[in-house]
The first five atom37 places (N, CA, C, CB, O) and aatype in JSON, in Angstrom:
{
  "aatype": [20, 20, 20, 20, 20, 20, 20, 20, 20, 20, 20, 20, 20, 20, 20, 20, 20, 20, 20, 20, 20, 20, 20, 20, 20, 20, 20, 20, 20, 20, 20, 20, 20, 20, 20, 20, 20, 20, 20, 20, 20, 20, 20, 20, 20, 20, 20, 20, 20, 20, 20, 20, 20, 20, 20, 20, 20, 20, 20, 20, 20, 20, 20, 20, 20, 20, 20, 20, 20, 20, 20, 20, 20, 20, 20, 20, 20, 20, 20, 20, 20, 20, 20, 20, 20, 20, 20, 20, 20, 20, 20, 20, 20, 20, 20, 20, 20, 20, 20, 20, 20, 20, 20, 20, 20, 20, 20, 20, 20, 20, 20, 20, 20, 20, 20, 20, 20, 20, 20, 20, 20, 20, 20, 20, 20],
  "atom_mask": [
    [1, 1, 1, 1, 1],
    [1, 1, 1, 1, 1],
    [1, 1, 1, 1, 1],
    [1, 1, 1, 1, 1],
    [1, 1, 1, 1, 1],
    [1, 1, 1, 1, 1],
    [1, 1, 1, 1, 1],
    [1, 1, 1, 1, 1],
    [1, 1, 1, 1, 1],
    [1, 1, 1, 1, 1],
    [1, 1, 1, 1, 1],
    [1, 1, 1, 1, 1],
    [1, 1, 1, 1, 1],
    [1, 1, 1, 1, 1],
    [1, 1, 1, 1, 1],
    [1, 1, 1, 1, 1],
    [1, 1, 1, 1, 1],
    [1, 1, 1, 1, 1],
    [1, 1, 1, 1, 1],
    [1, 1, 1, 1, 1],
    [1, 1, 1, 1, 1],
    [1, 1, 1, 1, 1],
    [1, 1, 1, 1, 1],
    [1, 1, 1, 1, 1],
    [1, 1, 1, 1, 1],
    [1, 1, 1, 1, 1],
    [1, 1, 1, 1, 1],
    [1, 1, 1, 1, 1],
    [1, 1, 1, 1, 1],
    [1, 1, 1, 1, 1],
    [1, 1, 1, 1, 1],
    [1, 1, 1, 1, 1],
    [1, 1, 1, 1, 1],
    [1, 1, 1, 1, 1],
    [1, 1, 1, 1, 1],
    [1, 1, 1, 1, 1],
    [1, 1, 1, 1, 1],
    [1, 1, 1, 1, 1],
    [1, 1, 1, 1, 1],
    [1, 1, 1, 1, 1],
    [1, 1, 1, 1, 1],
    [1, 1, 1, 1, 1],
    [1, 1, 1, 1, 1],
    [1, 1, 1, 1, 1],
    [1, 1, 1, 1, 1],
    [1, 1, 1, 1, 1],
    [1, 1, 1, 1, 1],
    [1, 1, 1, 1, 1],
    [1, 1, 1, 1, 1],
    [1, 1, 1, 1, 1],
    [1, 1, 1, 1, 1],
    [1, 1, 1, 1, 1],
    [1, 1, 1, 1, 1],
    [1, 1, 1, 1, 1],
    [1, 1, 1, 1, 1],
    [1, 1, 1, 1, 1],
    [1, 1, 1, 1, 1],
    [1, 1, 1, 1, 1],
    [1, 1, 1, 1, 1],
    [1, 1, 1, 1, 1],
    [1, 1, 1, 1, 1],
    [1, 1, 1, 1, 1],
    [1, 1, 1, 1, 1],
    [1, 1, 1, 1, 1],
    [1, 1, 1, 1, 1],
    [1, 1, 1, 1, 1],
    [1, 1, 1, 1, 1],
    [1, 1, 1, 1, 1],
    [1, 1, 1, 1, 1],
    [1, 1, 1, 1, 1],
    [1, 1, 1, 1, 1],
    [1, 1, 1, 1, 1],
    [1, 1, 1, 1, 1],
    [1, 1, 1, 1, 1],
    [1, 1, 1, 1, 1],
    [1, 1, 1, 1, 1],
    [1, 1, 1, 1, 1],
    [1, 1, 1, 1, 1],
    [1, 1, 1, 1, 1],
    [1, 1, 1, 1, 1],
    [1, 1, 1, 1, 1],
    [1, 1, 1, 1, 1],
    [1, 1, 1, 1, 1],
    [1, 1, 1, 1, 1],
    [1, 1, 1, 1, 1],
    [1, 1, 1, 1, 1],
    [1, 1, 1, 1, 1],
    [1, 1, 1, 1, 1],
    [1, 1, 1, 1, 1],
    [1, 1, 1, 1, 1],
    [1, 1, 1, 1, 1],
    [1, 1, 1, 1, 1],
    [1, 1, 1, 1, 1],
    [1, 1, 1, 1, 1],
    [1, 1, 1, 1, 1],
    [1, 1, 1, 1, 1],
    [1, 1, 1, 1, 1],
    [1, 1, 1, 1, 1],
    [1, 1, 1, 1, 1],
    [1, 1, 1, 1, 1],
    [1, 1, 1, 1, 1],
    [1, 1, 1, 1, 1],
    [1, 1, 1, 1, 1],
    [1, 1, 1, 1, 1],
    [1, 1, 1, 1, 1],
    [1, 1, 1, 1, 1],
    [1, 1, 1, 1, 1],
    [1, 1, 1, 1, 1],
    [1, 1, 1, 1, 1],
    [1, 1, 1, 1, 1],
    [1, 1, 1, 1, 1],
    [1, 1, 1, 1, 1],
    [1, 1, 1, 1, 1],
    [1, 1, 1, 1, 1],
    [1, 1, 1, 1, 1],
    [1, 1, 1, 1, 1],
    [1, 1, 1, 1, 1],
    [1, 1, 1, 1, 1],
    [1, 1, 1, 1, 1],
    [1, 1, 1, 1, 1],
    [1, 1, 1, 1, 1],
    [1, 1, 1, 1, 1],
    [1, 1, 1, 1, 1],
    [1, 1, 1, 1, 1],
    [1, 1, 1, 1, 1]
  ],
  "atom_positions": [
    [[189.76, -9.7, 100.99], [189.9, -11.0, 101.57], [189.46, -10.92, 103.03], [191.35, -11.52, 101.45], [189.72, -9.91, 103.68]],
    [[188.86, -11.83, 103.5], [188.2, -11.74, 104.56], [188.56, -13.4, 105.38], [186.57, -11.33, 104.1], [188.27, -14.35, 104.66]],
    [[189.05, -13.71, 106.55], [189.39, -15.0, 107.34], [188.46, -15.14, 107.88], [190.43, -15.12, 108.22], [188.16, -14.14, 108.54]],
    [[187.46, -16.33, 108.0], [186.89, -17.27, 108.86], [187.04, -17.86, 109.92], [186.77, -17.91, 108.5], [188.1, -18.31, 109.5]],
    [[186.95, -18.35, 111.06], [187.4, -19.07, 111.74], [186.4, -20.39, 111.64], [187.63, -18.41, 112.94], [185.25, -20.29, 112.04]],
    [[186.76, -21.29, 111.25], [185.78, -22.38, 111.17], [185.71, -23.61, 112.65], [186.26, -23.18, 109.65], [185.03, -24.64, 112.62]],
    [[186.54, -23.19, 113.81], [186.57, -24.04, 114.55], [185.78, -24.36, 115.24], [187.23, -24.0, 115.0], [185.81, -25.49, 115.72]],
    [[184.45, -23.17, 115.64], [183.24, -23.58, 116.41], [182.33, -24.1, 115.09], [182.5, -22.2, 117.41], [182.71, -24.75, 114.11]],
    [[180.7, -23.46, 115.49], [180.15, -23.68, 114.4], [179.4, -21.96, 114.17], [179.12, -25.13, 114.55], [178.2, -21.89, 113.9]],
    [[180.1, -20.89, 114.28], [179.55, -19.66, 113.96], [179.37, -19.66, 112.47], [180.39, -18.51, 114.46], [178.31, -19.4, 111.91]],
    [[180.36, -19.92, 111.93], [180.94, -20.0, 110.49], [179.5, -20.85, 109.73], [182.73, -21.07, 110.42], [179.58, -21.14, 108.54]],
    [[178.58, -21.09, 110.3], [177.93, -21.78, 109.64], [176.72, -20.97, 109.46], [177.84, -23.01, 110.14], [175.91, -21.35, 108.61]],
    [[176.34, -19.37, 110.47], [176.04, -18.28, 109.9], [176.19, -17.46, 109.09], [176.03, -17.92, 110.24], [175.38, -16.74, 108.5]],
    [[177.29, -17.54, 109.04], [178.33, -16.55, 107.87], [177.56, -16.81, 106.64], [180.21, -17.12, 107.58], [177.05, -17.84, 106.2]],
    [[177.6, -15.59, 106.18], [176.67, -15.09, 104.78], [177.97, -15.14, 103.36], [175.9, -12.94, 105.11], [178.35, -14.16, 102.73]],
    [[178.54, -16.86, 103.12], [179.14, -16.65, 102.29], [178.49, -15.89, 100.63], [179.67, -17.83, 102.37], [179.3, -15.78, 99.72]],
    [[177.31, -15.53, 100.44], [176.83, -14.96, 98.85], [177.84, -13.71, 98.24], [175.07, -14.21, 98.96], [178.01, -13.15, 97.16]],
    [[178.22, -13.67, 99.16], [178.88, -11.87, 99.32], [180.63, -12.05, 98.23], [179.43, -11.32, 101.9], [181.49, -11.39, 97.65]],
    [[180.28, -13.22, 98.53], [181.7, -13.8, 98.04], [182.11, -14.53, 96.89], [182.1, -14.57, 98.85], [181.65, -15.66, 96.79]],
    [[183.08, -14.03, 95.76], [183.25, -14.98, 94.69], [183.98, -15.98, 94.42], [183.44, -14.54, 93.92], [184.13, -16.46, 93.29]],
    [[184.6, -16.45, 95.63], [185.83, -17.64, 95.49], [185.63, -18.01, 97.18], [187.84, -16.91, 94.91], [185.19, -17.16, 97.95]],
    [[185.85, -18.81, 97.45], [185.93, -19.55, 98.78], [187.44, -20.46, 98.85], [184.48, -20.65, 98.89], [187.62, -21.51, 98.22]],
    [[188.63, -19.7, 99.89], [189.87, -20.24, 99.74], [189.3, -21.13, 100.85], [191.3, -19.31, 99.88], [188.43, -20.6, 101.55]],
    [[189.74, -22.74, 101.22], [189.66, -23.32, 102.78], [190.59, -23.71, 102.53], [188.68, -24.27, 103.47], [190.86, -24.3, 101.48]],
    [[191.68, -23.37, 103.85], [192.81, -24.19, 103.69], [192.68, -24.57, 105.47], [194.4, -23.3, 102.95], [193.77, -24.54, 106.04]],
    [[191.59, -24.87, 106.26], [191.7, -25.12, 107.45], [192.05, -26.78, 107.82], [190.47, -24.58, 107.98], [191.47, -27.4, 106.93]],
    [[192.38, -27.27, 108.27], [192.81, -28.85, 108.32], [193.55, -29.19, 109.85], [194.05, -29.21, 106.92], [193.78, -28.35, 110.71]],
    [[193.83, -30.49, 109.92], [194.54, -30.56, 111.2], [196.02, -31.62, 110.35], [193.31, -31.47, 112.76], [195.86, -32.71, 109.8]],
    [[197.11, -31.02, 110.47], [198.36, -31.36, 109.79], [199.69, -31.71, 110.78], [198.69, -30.11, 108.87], [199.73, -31.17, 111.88]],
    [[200.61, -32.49, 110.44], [201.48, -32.57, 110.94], [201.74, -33.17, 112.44], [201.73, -31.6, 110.72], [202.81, -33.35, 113.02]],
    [[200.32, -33.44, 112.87], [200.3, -34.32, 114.11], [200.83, -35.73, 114.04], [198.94, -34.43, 114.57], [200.53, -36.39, 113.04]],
    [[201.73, -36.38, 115.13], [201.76, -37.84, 114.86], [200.44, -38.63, 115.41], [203.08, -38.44, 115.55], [199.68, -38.34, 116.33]],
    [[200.43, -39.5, 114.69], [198.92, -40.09, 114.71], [198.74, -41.05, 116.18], [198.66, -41.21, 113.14], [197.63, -41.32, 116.63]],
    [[199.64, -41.36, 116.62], [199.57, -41.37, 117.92], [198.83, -41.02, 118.86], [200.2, -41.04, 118.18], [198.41, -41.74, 119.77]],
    [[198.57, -39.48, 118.6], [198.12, -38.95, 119.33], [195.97, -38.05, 119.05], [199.5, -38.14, 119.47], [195.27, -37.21, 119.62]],
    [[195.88, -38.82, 118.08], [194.79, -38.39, 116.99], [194.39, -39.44, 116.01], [195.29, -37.21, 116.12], [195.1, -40.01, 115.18]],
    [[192.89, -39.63, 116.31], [192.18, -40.94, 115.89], [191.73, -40.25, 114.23], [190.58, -41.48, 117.18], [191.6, -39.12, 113.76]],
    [[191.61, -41.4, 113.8], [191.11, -41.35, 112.31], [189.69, -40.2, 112.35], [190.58, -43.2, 111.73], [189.55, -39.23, 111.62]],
    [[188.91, -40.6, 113.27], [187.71, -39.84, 113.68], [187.98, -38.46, 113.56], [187.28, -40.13, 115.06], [187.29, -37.75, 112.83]],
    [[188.91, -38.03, 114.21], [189.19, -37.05, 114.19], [189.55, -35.94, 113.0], [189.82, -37.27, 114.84], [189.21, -34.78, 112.78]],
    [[190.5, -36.97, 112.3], [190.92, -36.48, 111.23], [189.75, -36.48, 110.43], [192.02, -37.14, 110.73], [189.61, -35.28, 110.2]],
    [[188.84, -37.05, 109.87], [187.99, -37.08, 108.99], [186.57, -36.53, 109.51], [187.99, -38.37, 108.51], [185.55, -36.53, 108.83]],
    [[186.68, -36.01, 110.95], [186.13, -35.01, 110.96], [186.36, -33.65, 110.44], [185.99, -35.01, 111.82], [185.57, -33.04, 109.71]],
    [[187.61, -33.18, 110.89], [188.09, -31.8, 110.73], [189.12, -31.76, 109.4], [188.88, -31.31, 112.17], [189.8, -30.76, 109.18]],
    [[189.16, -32.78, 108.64], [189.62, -32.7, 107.0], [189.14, -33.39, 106.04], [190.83, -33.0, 106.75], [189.65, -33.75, 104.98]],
    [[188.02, -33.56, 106.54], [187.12, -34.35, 105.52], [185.58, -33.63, 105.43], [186.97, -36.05, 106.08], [185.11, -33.12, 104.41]],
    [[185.01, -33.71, 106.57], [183.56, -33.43, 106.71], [183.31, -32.26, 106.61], [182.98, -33.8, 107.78], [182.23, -31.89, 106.15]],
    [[184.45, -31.23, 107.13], [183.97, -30.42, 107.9], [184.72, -29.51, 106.22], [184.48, -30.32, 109.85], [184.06, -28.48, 106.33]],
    [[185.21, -29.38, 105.48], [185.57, -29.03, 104.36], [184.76, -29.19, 103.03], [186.59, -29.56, 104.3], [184.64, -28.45, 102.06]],
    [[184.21, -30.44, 103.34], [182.76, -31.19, 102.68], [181.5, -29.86, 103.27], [182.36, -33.34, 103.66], [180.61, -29.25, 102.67]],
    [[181.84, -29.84, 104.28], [180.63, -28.55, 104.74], [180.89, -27.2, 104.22], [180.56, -28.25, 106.44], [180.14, -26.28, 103.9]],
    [[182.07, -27.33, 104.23], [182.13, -25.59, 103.73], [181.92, -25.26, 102.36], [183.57, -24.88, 103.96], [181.41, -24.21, 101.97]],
    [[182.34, -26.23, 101.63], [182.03, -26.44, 100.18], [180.76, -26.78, 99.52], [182.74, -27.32, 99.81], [180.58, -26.53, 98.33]],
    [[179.83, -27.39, 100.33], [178.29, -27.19, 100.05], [177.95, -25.92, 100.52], [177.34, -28.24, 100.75], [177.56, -25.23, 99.58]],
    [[177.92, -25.22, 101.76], [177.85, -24.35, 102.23], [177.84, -23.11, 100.84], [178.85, -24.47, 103.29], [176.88, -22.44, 100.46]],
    [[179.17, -23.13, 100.34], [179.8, -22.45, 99.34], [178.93, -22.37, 98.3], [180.99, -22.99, 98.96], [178.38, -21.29, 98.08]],
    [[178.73, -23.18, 97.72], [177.9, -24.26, 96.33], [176.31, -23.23, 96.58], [177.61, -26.84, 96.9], [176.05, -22.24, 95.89]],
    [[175.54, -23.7, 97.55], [174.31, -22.95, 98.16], [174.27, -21.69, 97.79], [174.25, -22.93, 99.59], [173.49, -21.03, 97.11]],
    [[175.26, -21.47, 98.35], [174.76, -20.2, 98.64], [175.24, -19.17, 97.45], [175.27, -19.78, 100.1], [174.91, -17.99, 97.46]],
    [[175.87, -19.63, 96.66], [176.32, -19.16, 94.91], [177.53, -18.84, 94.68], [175.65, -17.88, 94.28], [177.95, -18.07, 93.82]],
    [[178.08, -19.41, 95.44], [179.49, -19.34, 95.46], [180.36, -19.55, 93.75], [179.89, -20.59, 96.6], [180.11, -20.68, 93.33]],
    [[180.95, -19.02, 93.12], [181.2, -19.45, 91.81], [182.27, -20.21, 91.61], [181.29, -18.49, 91.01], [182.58, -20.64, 90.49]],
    [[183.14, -20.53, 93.03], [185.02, -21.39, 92.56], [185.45, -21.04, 94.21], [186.59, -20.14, 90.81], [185.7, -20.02, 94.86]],
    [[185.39, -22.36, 94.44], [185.6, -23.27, 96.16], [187.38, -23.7, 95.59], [184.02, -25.42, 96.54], [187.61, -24.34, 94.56]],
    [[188.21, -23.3, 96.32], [189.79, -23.81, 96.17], [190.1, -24.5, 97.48], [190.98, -22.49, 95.92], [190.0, -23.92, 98.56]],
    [[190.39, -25.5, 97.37], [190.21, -26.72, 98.5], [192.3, -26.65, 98.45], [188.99, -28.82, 97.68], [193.01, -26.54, 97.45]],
    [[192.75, -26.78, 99.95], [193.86, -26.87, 99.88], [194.38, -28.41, 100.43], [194.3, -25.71, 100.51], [194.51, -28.71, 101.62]],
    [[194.61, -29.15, 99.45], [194.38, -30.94, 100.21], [196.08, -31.18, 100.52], [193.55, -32.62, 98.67], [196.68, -30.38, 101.25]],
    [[196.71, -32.24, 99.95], [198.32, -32.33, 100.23], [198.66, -33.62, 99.54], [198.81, -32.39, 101.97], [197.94, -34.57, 99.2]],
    [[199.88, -33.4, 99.43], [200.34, -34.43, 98.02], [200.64, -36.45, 99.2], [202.8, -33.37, 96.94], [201.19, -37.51, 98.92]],
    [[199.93, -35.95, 100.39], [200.01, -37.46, 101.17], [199.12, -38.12, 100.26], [199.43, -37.6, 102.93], [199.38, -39.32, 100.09]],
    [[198.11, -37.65, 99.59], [197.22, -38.6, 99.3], [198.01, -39.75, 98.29], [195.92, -37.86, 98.65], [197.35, -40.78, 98.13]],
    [[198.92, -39.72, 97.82], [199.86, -40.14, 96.77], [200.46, -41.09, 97.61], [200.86, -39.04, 96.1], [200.88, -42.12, 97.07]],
    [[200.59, -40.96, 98.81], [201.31, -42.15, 99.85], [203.01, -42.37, 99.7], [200.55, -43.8, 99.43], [203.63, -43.26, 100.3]],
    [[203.71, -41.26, 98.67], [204.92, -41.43, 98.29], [205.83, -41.08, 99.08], [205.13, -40.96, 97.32], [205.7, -39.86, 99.16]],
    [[206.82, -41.45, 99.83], [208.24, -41.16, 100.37], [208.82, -39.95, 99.34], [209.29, -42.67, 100.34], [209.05, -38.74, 99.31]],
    [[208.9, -41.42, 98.38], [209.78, -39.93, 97.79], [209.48, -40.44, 95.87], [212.28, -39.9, 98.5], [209.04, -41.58, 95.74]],
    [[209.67, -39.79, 94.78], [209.67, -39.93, 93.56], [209.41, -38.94, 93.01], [209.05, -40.72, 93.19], [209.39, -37.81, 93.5]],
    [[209.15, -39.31, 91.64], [207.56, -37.91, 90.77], [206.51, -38.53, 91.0], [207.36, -37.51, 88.72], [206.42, -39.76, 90.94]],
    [[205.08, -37.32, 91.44], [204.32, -37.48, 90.99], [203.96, -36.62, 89.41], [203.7, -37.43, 92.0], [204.19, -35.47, 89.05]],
    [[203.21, -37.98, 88.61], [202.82, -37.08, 87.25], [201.03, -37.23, 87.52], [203.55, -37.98, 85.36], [200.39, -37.49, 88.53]],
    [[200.6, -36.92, 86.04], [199.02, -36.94, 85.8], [198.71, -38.29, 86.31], [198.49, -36.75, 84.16], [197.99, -38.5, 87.28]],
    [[199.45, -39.4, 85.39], [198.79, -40.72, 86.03], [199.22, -41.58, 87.57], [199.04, -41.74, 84.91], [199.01, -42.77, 87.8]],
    [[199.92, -40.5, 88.55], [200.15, -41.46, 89.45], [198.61, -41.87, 90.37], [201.42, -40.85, 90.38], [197.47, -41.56, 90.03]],
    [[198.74, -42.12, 90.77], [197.29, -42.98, 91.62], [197.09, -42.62, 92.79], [197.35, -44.55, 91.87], [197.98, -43.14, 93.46]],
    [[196.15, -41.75, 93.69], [196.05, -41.7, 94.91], [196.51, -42.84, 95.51], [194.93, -41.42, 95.23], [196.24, -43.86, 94.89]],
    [[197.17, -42.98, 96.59], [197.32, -44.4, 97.39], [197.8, -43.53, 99.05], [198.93, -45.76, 96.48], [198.94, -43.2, 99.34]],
    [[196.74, -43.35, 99.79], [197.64, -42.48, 100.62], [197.9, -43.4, 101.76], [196.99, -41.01, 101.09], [197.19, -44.41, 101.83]],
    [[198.76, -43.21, 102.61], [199.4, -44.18, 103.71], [198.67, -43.95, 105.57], [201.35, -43.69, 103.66], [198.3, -44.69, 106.48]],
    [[198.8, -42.31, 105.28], [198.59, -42.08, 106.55], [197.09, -41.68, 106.79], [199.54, -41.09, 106.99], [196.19, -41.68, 105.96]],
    [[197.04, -41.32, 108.18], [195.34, -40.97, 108.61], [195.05, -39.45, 107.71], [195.09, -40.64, 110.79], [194.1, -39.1, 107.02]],
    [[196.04, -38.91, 107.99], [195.94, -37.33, 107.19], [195.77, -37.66, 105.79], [197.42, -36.26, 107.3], [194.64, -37.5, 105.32]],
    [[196.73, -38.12, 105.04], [196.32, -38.5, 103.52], [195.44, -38.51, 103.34], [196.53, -39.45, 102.95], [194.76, -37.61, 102.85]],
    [[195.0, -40.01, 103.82], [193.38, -40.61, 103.67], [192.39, -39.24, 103.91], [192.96, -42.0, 105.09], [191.84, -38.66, 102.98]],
    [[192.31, -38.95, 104.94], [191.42, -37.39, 105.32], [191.29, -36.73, 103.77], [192.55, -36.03, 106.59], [190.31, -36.89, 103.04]],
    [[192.13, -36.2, 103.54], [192.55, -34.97, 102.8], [191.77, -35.86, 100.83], [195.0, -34.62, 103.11], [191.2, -35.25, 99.93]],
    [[192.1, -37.27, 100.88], [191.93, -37.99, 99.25], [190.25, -38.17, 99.71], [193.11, -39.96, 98.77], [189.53, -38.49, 98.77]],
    [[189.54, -37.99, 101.04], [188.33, -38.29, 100.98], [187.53, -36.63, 101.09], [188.04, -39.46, 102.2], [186.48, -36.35, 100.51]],
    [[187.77, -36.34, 101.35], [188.01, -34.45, 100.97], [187.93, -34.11, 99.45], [189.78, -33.8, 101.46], [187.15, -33.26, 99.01]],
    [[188.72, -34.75, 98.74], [189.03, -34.69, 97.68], [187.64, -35.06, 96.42], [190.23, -35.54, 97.77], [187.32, -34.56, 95.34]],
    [[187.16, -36.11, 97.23], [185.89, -37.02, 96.03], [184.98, -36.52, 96.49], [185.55, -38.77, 95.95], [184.19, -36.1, 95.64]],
    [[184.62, -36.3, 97.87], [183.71, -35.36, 98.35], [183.39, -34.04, 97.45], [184.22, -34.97, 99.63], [182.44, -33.73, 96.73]],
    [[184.15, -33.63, 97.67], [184.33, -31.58, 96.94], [184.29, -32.12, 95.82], [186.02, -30.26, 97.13], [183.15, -31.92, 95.4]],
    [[184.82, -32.64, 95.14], [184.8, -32.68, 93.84], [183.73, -32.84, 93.07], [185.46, -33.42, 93.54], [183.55, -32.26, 92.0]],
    [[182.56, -34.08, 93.9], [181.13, -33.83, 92.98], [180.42, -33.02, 93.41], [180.21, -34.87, 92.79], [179.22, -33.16, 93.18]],
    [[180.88, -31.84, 94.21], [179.84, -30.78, 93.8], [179.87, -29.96, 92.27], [179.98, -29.69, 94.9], [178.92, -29.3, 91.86]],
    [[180.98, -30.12, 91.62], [181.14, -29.55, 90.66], [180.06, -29.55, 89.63], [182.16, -29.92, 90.31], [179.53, -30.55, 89.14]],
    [[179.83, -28.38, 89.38], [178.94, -28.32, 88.27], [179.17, -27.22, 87.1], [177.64, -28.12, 88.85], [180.36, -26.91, 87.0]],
    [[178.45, -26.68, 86.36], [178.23, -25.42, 85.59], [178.33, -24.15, 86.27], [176.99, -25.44, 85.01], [179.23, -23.46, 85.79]],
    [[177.61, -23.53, 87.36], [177.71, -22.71, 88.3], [178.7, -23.12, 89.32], [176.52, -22.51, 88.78], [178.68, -22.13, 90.05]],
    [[179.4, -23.8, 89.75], [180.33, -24.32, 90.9], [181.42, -24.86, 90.44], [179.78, -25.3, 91.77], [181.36, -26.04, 90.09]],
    [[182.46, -24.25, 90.37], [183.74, -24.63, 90.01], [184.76, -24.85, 91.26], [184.23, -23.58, 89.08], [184.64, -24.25, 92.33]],
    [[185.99, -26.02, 90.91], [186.45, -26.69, 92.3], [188.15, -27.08, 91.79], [185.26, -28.38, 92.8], [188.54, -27.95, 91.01]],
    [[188.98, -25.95, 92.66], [189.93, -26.04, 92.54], [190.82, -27.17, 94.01], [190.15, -24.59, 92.25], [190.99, -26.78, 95.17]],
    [[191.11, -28.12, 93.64], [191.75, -28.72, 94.37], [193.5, -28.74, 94.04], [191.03, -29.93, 94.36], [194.08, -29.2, 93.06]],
    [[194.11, -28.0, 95.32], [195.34, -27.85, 95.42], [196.11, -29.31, 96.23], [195.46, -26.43, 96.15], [195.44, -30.15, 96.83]],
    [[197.43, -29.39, 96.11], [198.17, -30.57, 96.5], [199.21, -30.08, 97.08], [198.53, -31.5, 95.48], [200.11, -30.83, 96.7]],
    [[199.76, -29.12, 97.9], [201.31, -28.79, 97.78], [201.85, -29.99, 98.63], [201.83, -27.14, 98.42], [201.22, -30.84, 99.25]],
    [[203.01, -29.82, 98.51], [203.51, -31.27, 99.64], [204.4, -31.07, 101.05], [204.64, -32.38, 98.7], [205.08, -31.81, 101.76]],
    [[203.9, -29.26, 101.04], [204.13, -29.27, 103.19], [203.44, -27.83, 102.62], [206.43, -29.28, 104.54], [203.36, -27.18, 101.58]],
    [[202.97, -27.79, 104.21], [202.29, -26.53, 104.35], [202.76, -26.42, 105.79], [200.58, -26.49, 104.03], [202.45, -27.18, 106.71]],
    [[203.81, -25.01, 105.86], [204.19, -24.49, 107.24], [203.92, -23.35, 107.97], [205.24, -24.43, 107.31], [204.4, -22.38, 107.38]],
    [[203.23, -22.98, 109.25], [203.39, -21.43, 110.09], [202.89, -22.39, 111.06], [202.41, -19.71, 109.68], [202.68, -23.59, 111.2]],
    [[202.77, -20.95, 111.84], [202.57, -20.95, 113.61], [201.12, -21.53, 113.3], [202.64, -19.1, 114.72], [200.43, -21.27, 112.31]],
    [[200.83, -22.28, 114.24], [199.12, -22.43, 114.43], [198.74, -23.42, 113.57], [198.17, -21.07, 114.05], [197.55, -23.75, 113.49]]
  ]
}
């Protein structure tokens, strides 16, 4: 296993071929939106995840695991099952459910696309 740092744009040298799975779980989380424009967010959890996953795709990557979050669901509180419905509330949601349709049609025969949901993701940083 090998960490990336995707925050400049070095990462966009990086010789992912070498590699048979591509984990991204980089995002910007847990901010109040107050303080952080939609722009923002759907730069750095939308686009920029959308990049790494073509990136991935290119270069022969065989299974991209996208780590998104169960906001896209927009729920306080309940179950989610198979048929509940994206509906997300916040700027992050939204980010993360457009992340989601993005990555997802890269899928093909050679490119497989695991999209994860957990519903908190916590550490330092």
């Amino acid at each position: 296993m090998e960490e990336i740092s995707v925050r400049g744009t070095a990462w966009k040298d990086h010789d992912f071929s070498k590699y048979d799975v591509v984990l991204h779980v980089a995002g910007i989380a847990h901010v109040e939106e107050k303080h952080i424009d939609s722009e923002h967010y759907e730069t750095v959890n939308c686009k920029l995840a959308a990049d790494i996953a073509s990136k991935a795709k290119v270069e022969g990557i065989q299974h991209f695991v996208f780590i998104s979050s169960m906001s896209v669901y927009g729920l306080a509180n309940g179950i989610i099952t198979e048929e509940t419905k994206p509906n997300p509330k916040s700027l992050y949601g939204k980010s993360k459910l457009h992340a989601d349709r993005l990555i997802f049609q890269l899928i093909d025969k050679n490119f497989k696309v695991a999209i994860l949901r957990p519903p908190m993701i916590y550490g330092p940083n």
